[in-house]
Amino acid sequence: MEKEQLIEIDESINAWLTTLDDIIPKLISDMVTTTKENMFDLVTNVDKAIQQNFELFLKEHYPSHQLFAEEKSNREVNAKEGHVWIMDPIDGTTNLVKQQEDYCIILGYFIEGEPVLSYIYDYPHGQLYKAVRGFGAYVNGQPLSSPEDIELKDAIISYNSLVINDETIQDLNDASFGYRCIGSCGLDSIRVIKGQFGAHVNTNPKPWDIAAQFLFASELGLKMTTLNNTKLDFSTGGPFIISNQACHASMLEILNSGNGYNK
Ligand code: NAP
Ligand code: CA
Ligand code: CA
């Protein structure tokens, strides 16, 4: 795609994201929460309205583009063909419901299976993270630089402690500097992208949880792989790590030692 076209799309997405600033406060004040597969699997009117709003935006401005998103059936979409937007309308819904903080909107734009534009919008803190293929990554328009190397012994690492077995957690604790988890795959990944965390692991993300991170990782020289150190398929998701170069190998070694990381 021509650079001018990419800039035009980026500007139009930025304008759409800005419209959310007027919509989200009202959606939150009228918040209605329902459950999906179990009592901890939450969805709100905020998730649904943001996704519907983006779907309408695409229909109006880019009718040939397809949407692959959490709160819809994606049966008709082949994520690896044509122009596809992968969206998590709210990543960190539990945080939205319980804390009204630490949630974000994730958007990844793929052309023929290649990521070209990515956004992670930390709405509560007014921080818009963006990556543009070939042109780097930014926060609120300011360039982000590649993180310095962080070895595991010096790194804060993040993962969901409910899904990893006690022995592996103990080994990770022993080998790292510390543990923190924000509870939003997008925002935990942003900590790695900014060089604050060494690594973030999610053992079962869906495409929308990780859609934006591919481009941030490639533009900033981070590692983003499966937990077997193979290429991650953006269209299916699956066990994933986004990591600083200097602690990726040690993280995977611990996760895969003994009987593995699963409970
Ligand atoms: P949570 O606060 O509900 O979610 C934390 C983050 O994980 C958010 O980015 C969330 O995305 C995502 N997430 C939600 N359900 C997930 C799932 N089944 N697998 C992978 N990622 C998921 O997390 P929680 O309250 O600690 O856990 C809620 C449930 O999700 C539990 O059953 C937990 O085991 C599971 N979970 C699993 C992992 C994993 O690494 N396998 C990670 C997190 C949560 P949304 O806000 O868009 O839903
Ligand atoms: Ca999510
Ligand atoms: Ca979500």
Short mmCIF file of C-alpha atoms and ligand atoms in Angstrom, two decimals, residues 36 42 47 70-71 88-93 208-209, ligand 3:
data_model
loop_
_atom_site.label_atom_id
_atom_site.label_comp_id
_atom_site.label_asym_id
_atom_site.label_seq_id
_atom_site.Cartn_x
_atom_site.Cartn_y
_atom_site.Cartn_z
CA LYS A 36 -21.32 -14.78 28.40
CA LEU A 42 -18.36 -10.26 31.21
CA ASP A 47 -17.94 -3.25 24.49
CA GLU A 70 -14.82 -10.29 19.75
CA GLU A 71 -18.52 -9.50 20.09
CA ASP A 88 -11.16 -6.04 20.82
CA PRO A 89 -13.64 -3.24 21.61
CA ILE A 90 -12.77 -3.41 25.32
CA ASP A 91 -9.78 -5.41 26.50
CA GLY A 92 -9.91 -5.64 30.29
CA THR A 93 -13.69 -5.71 30.68
CA TRP A 208 -8.38 -9.75 19.09
CA ASP A 209 -6.31 -9.93 22.30
CA CA B 3 -12.89 -7.83 25.11
#
